[in-house]
Amino acid sequence: MATLLAVSFLTFLLVNLLPGDAINALIPIEAQQDQEYVAQVRAEWGLDDPMLVRYGKWLGDAVRGDLGDSIVTSRAVSGEIAHRIPVTGELMIVTVVFSVLMAVPLGVVSAYREGSRIDQFISGSAQFALSVPGFVAGLLFIYVFAMKLGWFPATGWTRISNSISGNLMTVTLPALSLSVIEVAVYARVVRSDLVATLKEDYILSAKSKGLKDGFILFRHALRPSSLTLITVVGLNIGLLLGGTVVVEFLFALPGLGKRLLDAIFQRDFMMVQGITVFVAMVYVVVNTLVDVVYLVVDPRIRKAD
Amino acid sequence: MAGTLLEVENLHTTFTIPAGEVKAVRGVSFSLERGRTLGIVGESGSGKTVLARSVMRLNLGTNVTTTGTAIFEGTDLLTRSPAEMRSLWGSEMAMVFQDPMTSLNPLVRVQRQVTEHLCRHIDLSRSEARQAAVDLLKEVRIPDPETRLRAFPHELSGGMRQRVCIAVALACEPSLLFADEPTTALDVTVQHQILNLLSREQTDRDMAMVLVTHDLGVVAGRTDDTMVMYAGTVVEHAPTRSLFADMRHPYSEALMRSIPRTSLPSHTRLAAITGRPPDLIAPPTGCAFSPRCPYVQDRCIEETPPLVATEDPAHRLACWTPVGSPEGQAAFQKNLASGLPQAVAVDISNPRPPTRGVEVDS
Amino acid sequence: MGAAVDTVEPTAAVRRPWIRRFVAKMPWTTRFCASWLIVIVTATVFADLIPGLADPNYQGFLFGDGATNEGPGLSHFLGTDNNSRDILARIVYGARVSLTVALAAVFMGVVFGGFFGSLVGFVRGKTDSTVMAVVDVILAFPGLVLLLTVVTLLGRRDLVVIAAVIGFLSIPPYTRVARANALSISRREFVTAARAIGTKKRTILFREVIPNVLPTLLAYAMVNAAVIILLEGALAFLGLSVEPPTSSWGTMVNAARVDLQINVWPAVWPSLALVFTVYSLNNVGDWLRRLRSVRSAAL
Amino acid sequence: MAGTGKAHLRTGEDVLMTVEDLVVEFPVGRGRTVKAVSGISFDIRSGETLGLVGESGCGKSTTGRAIIQLPRPTSGTVTFKGVDLAELSDEEIRRRRTHIQMIFQDPISSLNPRRTVGDIVAEPLRVWGPHDEAEQKGIVDRMLDAVGVDPDVARDKRPHEFSGGQCQRISIARSLVVGPDLLICDEPVSALDVSVQAQILNLLEDLKAEYGLTVVFIAHDLAVVKNISDRVAVMYLGKLCEVASPDVLYAEAAHPYTDLLLGSVPEPDPSVEIDESLIEGGELPSPINPPSGCRFRTRCDRATDLCTSEEPQMRGVADDHFVACHHPLVAVAG
């Protein structure tokens, strides 16, 4: 909570202190000759108040869910955010689910056969995939699957409510582009953690009881290893949010990231502020959730608390 | 006596690491009869744990090779398939590990850890498994077993955890139990309880037990036979009573004289063993103990002494100049006269004022 | 009799120069990656000395002006882009941006993050909770979002500003890594031993704690540099890194995107440069880390 | 005063240090505290070796660290050469560090892995002088030599190139280089193999004689403690149980806990009868919520209501033999 407050204040500070007068976004340069009009607009938007006062006002509204109005479109920031969440949200959920589903088996195989050819292949590929940024992967996918093969649309978005299959067609390539790095990160985490876990005494002990390798792997080894995975997924949400900005830009998706980018170019400070605080909130909430999951999965922490 | 249960012949175990081949076990042979207890004593790096794990085929990793034979109930364990080993593990042979803190899965409740292999080896219903678990915990004297079954390992004390580990090992009534330093991580009063528990279970079940430890005191009262290991080899193997009554190998003797004992008066000078254990990548030629041995002769450095029976056929020894023998006595006197540091160091009959610096890097 | 002594064997092995022993242990992929890193660093440093390269518009390179969207050829090794600029030249200059930004991030991270982290991990208490609260706040901003805001609102987008902002944002993660390390090191007995001797706290921090935090931090720096280069690439791709005409790999990819149907090369080359540089950093970094873990396991 | 009494404290000029009513407690969250050490008192004469023995969690290591004020005790006094260390400021304590030195359990962890051995041993000289480099080198060499490490070989190496036993020698050299009066050894041999353990014990005996050291020797191994000590104090759950000279203590233990400890030590002699009756687990109570009265009563078969309600005070049972027990195993003298 304190973190969120600090984030919102810092954002407010940044947006307000840095050069680039908001008035430029509100009134065309030509119209700024009219001093009276400018003053009137300033008063209307509360630009004359001291910064702390404005922050207080904004915060008071924000806790009630009102993040102010866009100074470019005059629409409610919260409404805009709500309108765009489904796109970014779907993109992220599909990416995380797909990445975890891909990464866990790869990491498990790699760890179980540590040092073997298959491990070398998986680890090597993961190291490579880690180096391919979303925009490069995206561009490659567009070139191959959209331009050459024509299987998927290169850009655009179909909402789920309009067509489920159409939605799937438009979410596939962006999600895949984001997944390249994510799969690599998760697979490496699962592998390195599992390799360490498999060297633990209790694995040897389970083996000496005559349990089958598969049983040991999934019932005894994977669970402690999954703790780290959960943490990394949580921490990665922040990076992923950054990644969606790029992918939404590349695929021209009407998501939160694209909106933020537009807002930045338009100097729409209310919008920038609203989205940043919203994103920070998501980040904080996700990481709190991770802590809760941790508490459920690991009995040791449960006791210590 | 029901005959031989385990017969190990010329067992070698080697680990390949980047620096070279670590010869952890070098040609160990011994046999164990049903219902008997064998103690394996040695310092760290002597190969005692590796030996136990090699026999059980529990060395993890792809860089380990084991050769030789280990006949268990008529068949060679080293040639068995992994699936065959699995059916033996837990049911016929079991192991108790050194650190009860790490040998139980921290995220799994006690009940499942005690019964999961029971359910695999014998088909049990849920309630039967639960009952079996309660009985087992009672057997190892865990108070209030019903509550403890639902506990996680970290909620138990070290002693309780080791009891759980013993319960796990005993669950399928194995005929052979390896206890690998089962009490090293425990306090002395708890150690005493755990050792008593192990002894009682061993007698009650007529189970053969291999007790691996670095502590001569632990094997003394609780084993039938004792095997002393040094640098991957067995240097002396004898019935425990006869070994302690008459230590013949210079290493066994030195080990015995270097430990402080509560039965000796305060400030008794200890006969420290000079030098340090050998490098197992390039072990010394001849007897591995020769560089530190007060009785060392040229022959010890040139030829490896075999493990052979002494006058007492049950007392086997690998030494050219045994303690107490005329050749040993002569060798020691010679070394003492020539001022060999390890001989001077053990000559506690002749205490000298402390010297310093002189014996550095001999 | 106390001097019953173990002998310390002097290393009999012939001491080859450390660099050769070092290289000898590398797998061939790592050697290749390390060579690539050396090549681009050299190219970046000496770029201005190559005739024709100094042209800010990258028009003429070695063999004179080219046409628009020329394919790879003898006069322009990697071809030209839609503004008839030599791609190789632009990649070399783009490397300068990537490397400068990465260097800034590593430098600020190691120096400031390393110091603050070690300090608060060592002294703990109130200082610790305060500094870590600030770190948490900065980390709660998704990196890219904060960067977008700051960069745009600063108005100026030359290399210095970009490097400074990214450098500043690198401090918190390094602080975290350093603190975690310093915490565990401060619990080690040699720190207690130093205090028992009567060493002053400041001396302990600089002599006992920081030297033990640094290796971990440097291993982290390798991987972090790769992440930073990716980040700068993404920023440039969005048009938010250094202002044109200064070239940056991300900018090049973005510009080439429009003509993807006509000519893929202007997109392929900078992408490859980016991917391969990042891969090399990861590869060499991983290798160094493995080397370290082997050594610390031997302790 | 709910201490375990001070009947065993001695007076006289040769008492180097007296610890009285030492209490160390650590907060563990939710307002709870671990009562690691709960009011113990002991003293040590110049040139004496005091063995502090007990099982893990009895507070023996905490006591050792509280003496050197790292961390400072919650309450109680540590009177060293007539000055109460607990009263001194941090800077005054720092100035007195040379008088009391400490050796730790893990020899490898107690040496900074990134510095050379010569550097590590010279560190105290850098703080306290002499500051002349050649002079420092001479002292370091002599000290390394004294602990049985060849200075020419060791000087430029790092700790990981040495075995555990050698590392322990090096840390002993570092402690002695400042010429302390009191050396606190916290389980100095328990991480070592038995043969190396004997080397270190012998070395400590020799150094003690040569440098006129006074030693507090903390260990869980009763045989080791008996071997090296002139006086032994047995600890249980933050309290002292029994104080005596080792030969007396081991021959006629007066406290049931001492008796249990001694009965549990495995003797390397097959003819010694083993007490097979102990199978069930007597467990160490939590130091967060220790039992009332005598802390050992939950595991003691002699415990009565008196033990629950009243804490036993230290009293003499023989000459220089003190026990804190309501029902000691030997008749109370006089």
PDB file of N, CA and C in Angstrom, chain B residues 43-44 141 157 160 163 187-189 191-193 196 217 220-222 241 244 255-256 258 260 262-264 266-270 273 275-276 292 356 360-361, chain D residues 55-56 146 150 163 166 193 195 198-199 202 205-206 210 223 226-230 246-247 261 266-270 274-276 278-283 299:
ATOM      1  N   GLU B  43      37.623 -41.864   8.876  1.00  0.00           N
ATOM      2  CA  GLU B  43      37.493 -40.414   8.882  1.00  0.00           C
ATOM      3  C   GLU B  43      36.816 -39.964   7.599  1.00  0.00           C
ATOM      4  N   SER B  44      36.556 -38.671   7.469  1.00  0.00           N
ATOM      5  CA  SER B  44      35.917 -38.216   6.241  1.00  0.00           C
ATOM      6  C   SER B  44      36.877 -38.458   5.080  1.00  0.00           C
ATOM      7  N   ARG B 141       8.928 -45.288  18.915  1.00  0.00           N
ATOM      8  CA  ARG B 141       8.723 -44.536  20.156  1.00  0.00           C
ATOM      9  C   ARG B 141       8.513 -43.049  19.927  1.00  0.00           C
ATOM     10  N   SER B 157      11.582 -32.220  16.143  1.00  0.00           N
ATOM     11  CA  SER B 157      12.973 -32.001  16.539  1.00  0.00           C
ATOM     12  C   SER B 157      13.875 -32.956  15.770  1.00  0.00           C
ATOM     13  N   MET B 160      13.366 -36.598  16.664  1.00  0.00           N
ATOM     14  CA  MET B 160      12.089 -37.107  16.146  1.00  0.00           C
ATOM     15  C   MET B 160      12.196 -37.370  14.642  1.00  0.00           C
ATOM     16  N   ARG B 163      13.924 -40.489  14.019  1.00  0.00           N
ATOM     17  CA  ARG B 163      13.027 -41.609  14.300  1.00  0.00           C
ATOM     18  C   ARG B 163      12.104 -41.856  13.117  1.00  0.00           C
ATOM     19  N   ASP B 187      22.515 -34.483  19.035  1.00  0.00           N
ATOM     20  CA  ASP B 187      23.160 -34.276  20.326  1.00  0.00           C
ATOM     21  C   ASP B 187      23.438 -35.605  21.000  1.00  0.00           C
ATOM     22  N   VAL B 188      24.340 -35.581  21.962  1.00  0.00           N
ATOM     23  CA  VAL B 188      24.824 -36.833  22.535  1.00  0.00           C
ATOM     24  C   VAL B 188      23.719 -37.630  23.243  1.00  0.00           C
ATOM     25  N   THR B 189      22.819 -36.953  23.951  1.00  0.00           N
ATOM     26  CA  THR B 189      21.763 -37.724  24.629  1.00  0.00           C
ATOM     27  C   THR B 189      20.790 -38.316  23.612  1.00  0.00           C
ATOM     28  N   GLN B 191      21.583 -39.000  20.496  1.00  0.00           N
ATOM     29  CA  GLN B 191      22.360 -40.035  19.820  1.00  0.00           C
ATOM     30  C   GLN B 191      22.235 -41.369  20.549  1.00  0.00           C
ATOM     31  N   HIS B 192      22.339 -41.274  21.868  1.00  0.00           N
ATOM     32  CA  HIS B 192      22.255 -42.472  22.680  1.00  0.00           C
ATOM     33  C   HIS B 192      20.897 -43.155  22.490  1.00  0.00           C
ATOM     34  N   GLN B 193      19.828 -42.358  22.494  1.00  0.00           N
ATOM     35  CA  GLN B 193      18.490 -42.926  22.301  1.00  0.00           C
ATOM     36  C   GLN B 193      18.363 -43.573  20.927  1.00  0.00           C
ATOM     37  N   ASN B 196      20.280 -46.795  20.704  1.00  0.00           N
ATOM     38  CA  ASN B 196      19.557 -47.841  21.419  1.00  0.00           C
ATOM     39  C   ASN B 196      18.399 -48.350  20.587  1.00  0.00           C
ATOM     40  N   GLY B 217      33.649 -44.830  19.371  1.00  0.00           N
ATOM     41  CA  GLY B 217      32.776 -45.097  20.505  1.00  0.00           C
ATOM     42  C   GLY B 217      31.436 -45.661  20.081  1.00  0.00           C
ATOM     43  N   ALA B 220      31.847 -49.378  19.145  1.00  0.00           N
ATOM     44  CA  ALA B 220      32.379 -50.243  20.197  1.00  0.00           C
ATOM     45  C   ALA B 220      31.302 -51.077  20.864  1.00  0.00           C
ATOM     46  N   GLY B 221      30.237 -50.443  21.317  1.00  0.00           N
ATOM     47  CA  GLY B 221      29.261 -51.196  22.082  1.00  0.00           C
ATOM     48  C   GLY B 221      28.144 -51.793  21.253  1.00  0.00           C
ATOM     49  N   ARG B 222      28.101 -51.520  19.958  1.00  0.00           N
ATOM     50  CA  ARG B 222      26.875 -51.836  19.248  1.00  0.00           C
ATOM     51  C   ARG B 222      27.042 -52.687  18.007  1.00  0.00           C
ATOM     52  N   ARG B 241      34.982 -56.920  19.634  1.00  0.00           N
ATOM     53  CA  ARG B 241      35.685 -57.095  20.905  1.00  0.00           C
ATOM     54  C   ARG B 241      37.171 -57.367  20.694  1.00  0.00           C
ATOM     55  N   PHE B 244      39.034 -54.108  19.521  1.00  0.00           N
ATOM     56  CA  PHE B 244      39.326 -53.115  20.548  1.00  0.00           C
ATOM     57  C   PHE B 244      40.305 -53.651  21.588  1.00  0.00           C
ATOM     58  N   LEU B 255      44.325 -43.941  15.555  1.00  0.00           N
ATOM     59  CA  LEU B 255      43.002 -43.334  15.678  1.00  0.00           C
ATOM     60  C   LEU B 255      42.537 -43.427  17.124  1.00  0.00           C
ATOM     61  N   MET B 256      42.698 -44.604  17.673  1.00  0.00           N
ATOM     62  CA  MET B 256      42.276 -44.858  19.044  1.00  0.00           C
ATOM     63  C   MET B 256      43.020 -43.952  20.022  1.00  0.00           C
ATOM     64  N   SER B 258      44.374 -41.101  19.398  1.00  0.00           N
ATOM     65  CA  SER B 258      44.250 -39.652  19.165  1.00  0.00           C
ATOM     66  C   SER B 258      42.936 -39.093  19.697  1.00  0.00           C
ATOM     67  N   PRO B 260      40.228 -38.062  22.495  1.00  0.00           N
ATOM     68  CA  PRO B 260      40.105 -37.850  23.937  1.00  0.00           C
ATOM     69  C   PRO B 260      39.004 -38.758  24.479  1.00  0.00           C
ATOM     70  N   THR B 262      36.546 -39.881  28.031  1.00  0.00           N
ATOM     71  CA  THR B 262      36.132 -39.429  29.362  1.00  0.00           C
ATOM     72  C   THR B 262      36.747 -40.320  30.442  1.00  0.00           C
ATOM     73  N   SER B 263      37.206 -41.513  30.063  1.00  0.00           N
ATOM     74  CA  SER B 263      37.765 -42.405  31.081  1.00  0.00           C
ATOM     75  C   SER B 263      39.225 -42.073  31.397  1.00  0.00           C
ATOM     76  N   LEU B 264      39.827 -41.216  30.595  1.00  0.00           N
ATOM     77  CA  LEU B 264      41.213 -40.844  30.864  1.00  0.00           C
ATOM     78  C   LEU B 264      41.257 -39.553  31.672  1.00  0.00           C
ATOM     79  N   SER B 266      42.100 -35.780  33.020  1.00  0.00           N
ATOM     80  CA  SER B 266      42.181 -34.510  32.319  1.00  0.00           C
ATOM     81  C   SER B 266      43.632 -34.224  31.917  1.00  0.00           C
ATOM     82  N   HIS B 267      43.787 -33.489  30.817  1.00  0.00           N
ATOM     83  CA  HIS B 267      45.106 -33.099  30.294  1.00  0.00           C
ATOM     84  C   HIS B 267      45.978 -34.279  29.859  1.00  0.00           C
ATOM     85  N   THR B 268      45.356 -35.425  29.547  1.00  0.00           N
ATOM     86  CA  THR B 268      46.119 -36.527  28.972  1.00  0.00           C
ATOM     87  C   THR B 268      46.585 -36.097  27.587  1.00  0.00           C
ATOM     88  N   ARG B 269      47.894 -36.242  27.374  1.00  0.00           N
ATOM     89  CA  ARG B 269      48.418 -35.837  26.064  1.00  0.00           C
ATOM     90  C   ARG B 269      47.880 -36.769  24.984  1.00  0.00           C
ATOM     91  N   LEU B 270      47.351 -36.199  23.894  1.00  0.00           N
ATOM     92  CA  LEU B 270      46.806 -37.023  22.820  1.00  0.00           C
ATOM     93  C   LEU B 270      47.899 -37.330  21.811  1.00  0.00           C
ATOM     94  N   ILE B 273      47.784 -37.858  14.993  1.00  0.00           N
ATOM     95  CA  ILE B 273      48.322 -38.434  13.761  1.00  0.00           C
ATOM     96  C   ILE B 273      48.854 -37.266  12.938  1.00  0.00           C
ATOM     97  N   GLY B 275      50.387 -35.181   9.648  1.00  0.00           N
ATOM     98  CA  GLY B 275      50.057 -35.146   8.224  1.00  0.00           C
ATOM     99  C   GLY B 275      48.565 -35.113   7.970  1.00  0.00           C
ATOM    100  N   ARG B 276      48.191 -35.394   6.744  1.00  0.00           N
ATOM    101  CA  ARG B 276      46.783 -35.344   6.379  1.00  0.00           C
ATOM    102  C   ARG B 276      46.448 -36.502   5.454  1.00  0.00           C
ATOM    103  N   ARG B 292      52.041 -41.454   6.857  1.00  0.00           N
ATOM    104  CA  ARG B 292      51.759 -40.926   8.193  1.00  0.00           C
ATOM    105  C   ARG B 292      52.053 -41.956   9.276  1.00  0.00           C
ATOM    106  N   ARG B 356      58.402 -26.012  18.427  1.00  0.00           N
ATOM    107  CA  ARG B 356      57.561 -25.440  17.366  1.00  0.00           C
ATOM    108  C   ARG B 356      58.410 -25.089  16.161  1.00  0.00           C
ATOM    109  N   VAL B 360      57.868 -28.526  10.759  1.00  0.00           N
ATOM    110  CA  VAL B 360      57.101 -28.028   9.626  1.00  0.00           C
ATOM    111  C   VAL B 360      57.608 -28.656   8.341  1.00  0.00           C
ATOM    112  N   ASP B 361      56.644 -29.085   7.536  1.00  0.00           N
ATOM    113  CA  ASP B 361      56.973 -29.553   6.186  1.00  0.00           C
ATOM    114  C   ASP B 361      58.031 -30.644   6.146  1.00  0.00           C
TER     115      ASP B 361
ATOM    116  N   GLU D  55      24.564 -29.371  25.349  1.00  0.00           N
ATOM    117  CA  GLU D  55      24.092 -29.767  24.029  1.00  0.00           C
ATOM    118  C   GLU D  55      23.694 -28.544  23.205  1.00  0.00           C
ATOM    119  N   SER D  56      23.393 -28.749  21.945  1.00  0.00           N
ATOM    120  CA  SER D  56      23.063 -27.601  21.107  1.00  0.00           C
ATOM    121  C   SER D  56      21.816 -26.919  21.675  1.00  0.00           C
ATOM    122  N   ALA D 146      54.532 -20.671  14.856  1.00  0.00           N
ATOM    123  CA  ALA D 146      54.162 -21.177  16.173  1.00  0.00           C
ATOM    124  C   ALA D 146      52.950 -22.098  16.106  1.00  0.00           C
ATOM    125  N   ASP D 150      53.829 -23.414   7.756  1.00  0.00           N
ATOM    126  CA  ASP D 150      55.048 -22.860   7.191  1.00  0.00           C
ATOM    127  C   ASP D 150      54.747 -21.513   6.538  1.00  0.00           C
ATOM    128  N   SER D 163      43.434 -27.225   4.274  1.00  0.00           N
ATOM    129  CA  SER D 163      42.449 -28.110   4.886  1.00  0.00           C
ATOM    130  C   SER D 163      41.840 -27.422   6.102  1.00  0.00           C
ATOM    131  N   GLN D 166      44.256 -26.867   8.984  1.00  0.00           N
ATOM    132  CA  GLN D 166      45.208 -25.768   8.770  1.00  0.00           C
ATOM    133  C   GLN D 166      44.528 -24.415   8.893  1.00  0.00           C
ATOM    134  N   ASP D 193      38.123 -33.632  11.598  1.00  0.00           N
ATOM    135  CA  ASP D 193      38.253 -35.079  11.737  1.00  0.00           C
ATOM    136  C   ASP D 193      38.998 -35.413  13.020  1.00  0.00           C
ATOM    137  N   SER D 195      41.538 -37.220  13.848  1.00  0.00           N
ATOM    138  CA  SER D 195      43.002 -37.151  13.932  1.00  0.00           C
ATOM    139  C   SER D 195      43.477 -35.699  13.939  1.00  0.00           C
ATOM    140  N   ALA D 198      42.909 -33.946  17.391  1.00  0.00           N
ATOM    141  CA  ALA D 198      43.968 -34.153  18.381  1.00  0.00           C
ATOM    142  C   ALA D 198      45.111 -33.169  18.159  1.00  0.00           C
ATOM    143  N   GLN D 199      45.451 -32.922  16.896  1.00  0.00           N
ATOM    144  CA  GLN D 199      46.526 -31.964  16.605  1.00  0.00           C
ATOM    145  C   GLN D 199      46.192 -30.587  17.172  1.00  0.00           C
ATOM    146  N   ASN D 202      46.215 -30.492  21.067  1.00  0.00           N
ATOM    147  CA  ASN D 202      47.589 -30.436  21.553  1.00  0.00           C
ATOM    148  C   ASN D 202      48.188 -29.049  21.340  1.00  0.00           C
ATOM    149  N   GLU D 205      46.961 -26.612  23.914  1.00  0.00           N
ATOM    150  CA  GLU D 205      47.629 -26.830  25.206  1.00  0.00           C
ATOM    151  C   GLU D 205      49.026 -26.211  25.198  1.00  0.00           C
ATOM    152  N   ASP D 206      49.746 -26.440  24.094  1.00  0.00           N
ATOM    153  CA  ASP D 206      51.109 -25.909  24.004  1.00  0.00           C
ATOM    154  C   ASP D 206      51.109 -24.385  24.009  1.00  0.00           C
ATOM    155  N   GLU D 210      52.805 -21.660  26.520  1.00  0.00           N
ATOM    156  CA  GLU D 210      53.836 -20.757  26.052  1.00  0.00           C
ATOM    157  C   GLU D 210      53.454 -19.279  26.201  1.00  0.00           C
ATOM    158  N   ALA D 223      34.237 -35.527  26.151  1.00  0.00           N
ATOM    159  CA  ALA D 223      35.595 -36.068  26.248  1.00  0.00           C
ATOM    160  C   ALA D 223      36.613 -34.987  25.923  1.00  0.00           C
ATOM    161  N   LYS D 226      36.804 -32.577  28.810  1.00  0.00           N
ATOM    162  CA  LYS D 226      37.523 -33.126  29.949  1.00  0.00           C
ATOM    163  C   LYS D 226      39.030 -33.061  29.704  1.00  0.00           C
ATOM    164  N   ASN D 227      39.399 -33.375  28.474  1.00  0.00           N
ATOM    165  CA  ASN D 227      40.817 -33.423  28.160  1.00  0.00           C
ATOM    166  C   ASN D 227      41.516 -32.087  28.365  1.00  0.00           C
ATOM    167  N   ILE D 228      40.852 -31.001  28.020  1.00  0.00           N
ATOM    168  CA  ILE D 228      41.568 -29.727  27.961  1.00  0.00           C
ATOM    169  C   ILE D 228      41.322 -28.820  29.164  1.00  0.00           C
ATOM    170  N   SER D 229      40.281 -29.090  29.958  1.00  0.00           N
ATOM    171  CA  SER D 229      39.865 -28.100  30.951  1.00  0.00           C
ATOM    172  C   SER D 229      40.493 -28.307  32.327  1.00  0.00           C
ATOM    173  N   ASP D 230      40.537 -27.182  33.082  1.00  0.00           N
ATOM    174  CA  ASP D 230      40.901 -27.235  34.488  1.00  0.00           C
ATOM    175  C   ASP D 230      39.656 -27.184  35.352  1.00  0.00           C
ATOM    176  N   PRO D 246      37.362 -31.224  36.216  1.00  0.00           N
ATOM    177  CA  PRO D 246      36.916 -32.308  35.337  1.00  0.00           C
ATOM    178  C   PRO D 246      37.008 -33.688  35.959  1.00  0.00           C
ATOM    179  N   ASP D 247      38.082 -33.980  36.648  1.00  0.00           N
ATOM    180  CA  ASP D 247      38.216 -35.333  37.174  1.00  0.00           C
ATOM    181  C   ASP D 247      37.133 -35.643  38.198  1.00  0.00           C
ATOM    182  N   LEU D 261      24.247 -36.916  30.496  1.00  0.00           N
ATOM    183  CA  LEU D 261      25.222 -36.614  29.448  1.00  0.00           C
ATOM    184  C   LEU D 261      26.342 -37.639  29.443  1.00  0.00           C
ATOM    185  N   PRO D 266      29.394 -42.279  23.999  1.00  0.00           N
ATOM    186  CA  PRO D 266      29.819 -43.618  23.595  1.00  0.00           C
ATOM    187  C   PRO D 266      31.302 -43.805  23.864  1.00  0.00           C
ATOM    188  N   GLU D 267      31.627 -44.756  24.703  1.00  0.00           N
ATOM    189  CA  GLU D 267      33.031 -45.031  25.029  1.00  0.00           C
ATOM    190  C   GLU D 267      33.607 -46.008  24.009  1.00  0.00           C
ATOM    191  N   PRO D 268      34.784 -45.738  23.520  1.00  0.00           N
ATOM    192  CA  PRO D 268      35.382 -46.677  22.565  1.00  0.00           C
ATOM    193  C   PRO D 268      35.943 -47.893  23.285  1.00  0.00           C
ATOM    194  N   ASP D 269      35.082 -48.589  23.975  1.00  0.00           N
ATOM    195  CA  ASP D 269      35.502 -49.753  24.740  1.00  0.00           C
ATOM    196  C   ASP D 269      34.307 -50.692  24.835  1.00  0.00           C
ATOM    197  N   PRO D 270      34.353 -51.833  24.112  1.00  0.00           N
ATOM    198  CA  PRO D 270      33.188 -52.721  24.053  1.00  0.00           C
ATOM    199  C   PRO D 270      32.809 -53.291  25.406  1.00  0.00           C
ATOM    200  N   ILE D 274      26.447 -50.597  28.231  1.00  0.00           N
ATOM    201  CA  ILE D 274      25.651 -49.507  27.666  1.00  0.00           C
ATOM    202  C   ILE D 274      24.292 -49.501  28.351  1.00  0.00           C
ATOM    203  N   ASP D 275      23.856 -48.317  28.734  1.00  0.00           N
ATOM    204  CA  ASP D 275      22.551 -48.180  29.356  1.00  0.00           C
ATOM    205  C   ASP D 275      21.482 -48.266  28.259  1.00  0.00           C
ATOM    206  N   GLU D 276      20.899 -49.463  28.126  1.00  0.00           N
ATOM    207  CA  GLU D 276      19.963 -49.704  27.024  1.00  0.00           C
ATOM    208  C   GLU D 276      18.568 -49.162  27.320  1.00  0.00           C
ATOM    209  N   LEU D 278      17.433 -46.247  27.702  1.00  0.00           N
ATOM    210  CA  LEU D 278      16.991 -45.009  27.064  1.00  0.00           C
ATOM    211  C   LEU D 278      16.628 -45.257  25.604  1.00  0.00           C
ATOM    212  N   ILE D 279      15.369 -45.302  25.313  1.00  0.00           N
ATOM    213  CA  ILE D 279      14.961 -45.383  23.914  1.00  0.00           C
ATOM    214  C   ILE D 279      14.035 -44.231  23.603  1.00  0.00           C
ATOM    215  N   GLU D 280      13.189 -43.947  24.590  1.00  0.00           N
ATOM    216  CA  GLU D 280      12.232 -42.899  24.345  1.00  0.00           C
ATOM    217  C   GLU D 280      12.882 -41.525  24.391  1.00  0.00           C
ATOM    218  N   GLY D 281      12.299 -40.598  23.669  1.00  0.00           N
ATOM    219  CA  GLY D 281      12.937 -39.309  23.497  1.00  0.00           C
ATOM    220  C   GLY D 281      12.573 -38.323  24.571  1.00  0.00           C
ATOM    221  N   GLY D 282      13.562 -37.925  25.367  1.00  0.00           N
ATOM    222  CA  GLY D 282      13.359 -36.763  26.193  1.00  0.00           C
ATOM    223  C   GLY D 282      13.752 -35.587  25.319  1.00  0.00           C
ATOM    224  N   GLU D 283      12.849 -34.640  25.150  1.00  0.00           N
ATOM    225  CA  GLU D 283      13.123 -33.576  24.201  1.00  0.00           C
ATOM    226  C   GLU D 283      13.493 -32.293  24.915  1.00  0.00           C
ATOM    227  N   ARG D 299      12.782 -33.520  31.938  1.00  0.00           N
ATOM    228  CA  ARG D 299      13.462 -34.734  31.482  1.00  0.00           C
ATOM    229  C   ARG D 299      14.075 -35.502  32.649  1.00  0.00           C
TER     230      ARG D 299
END
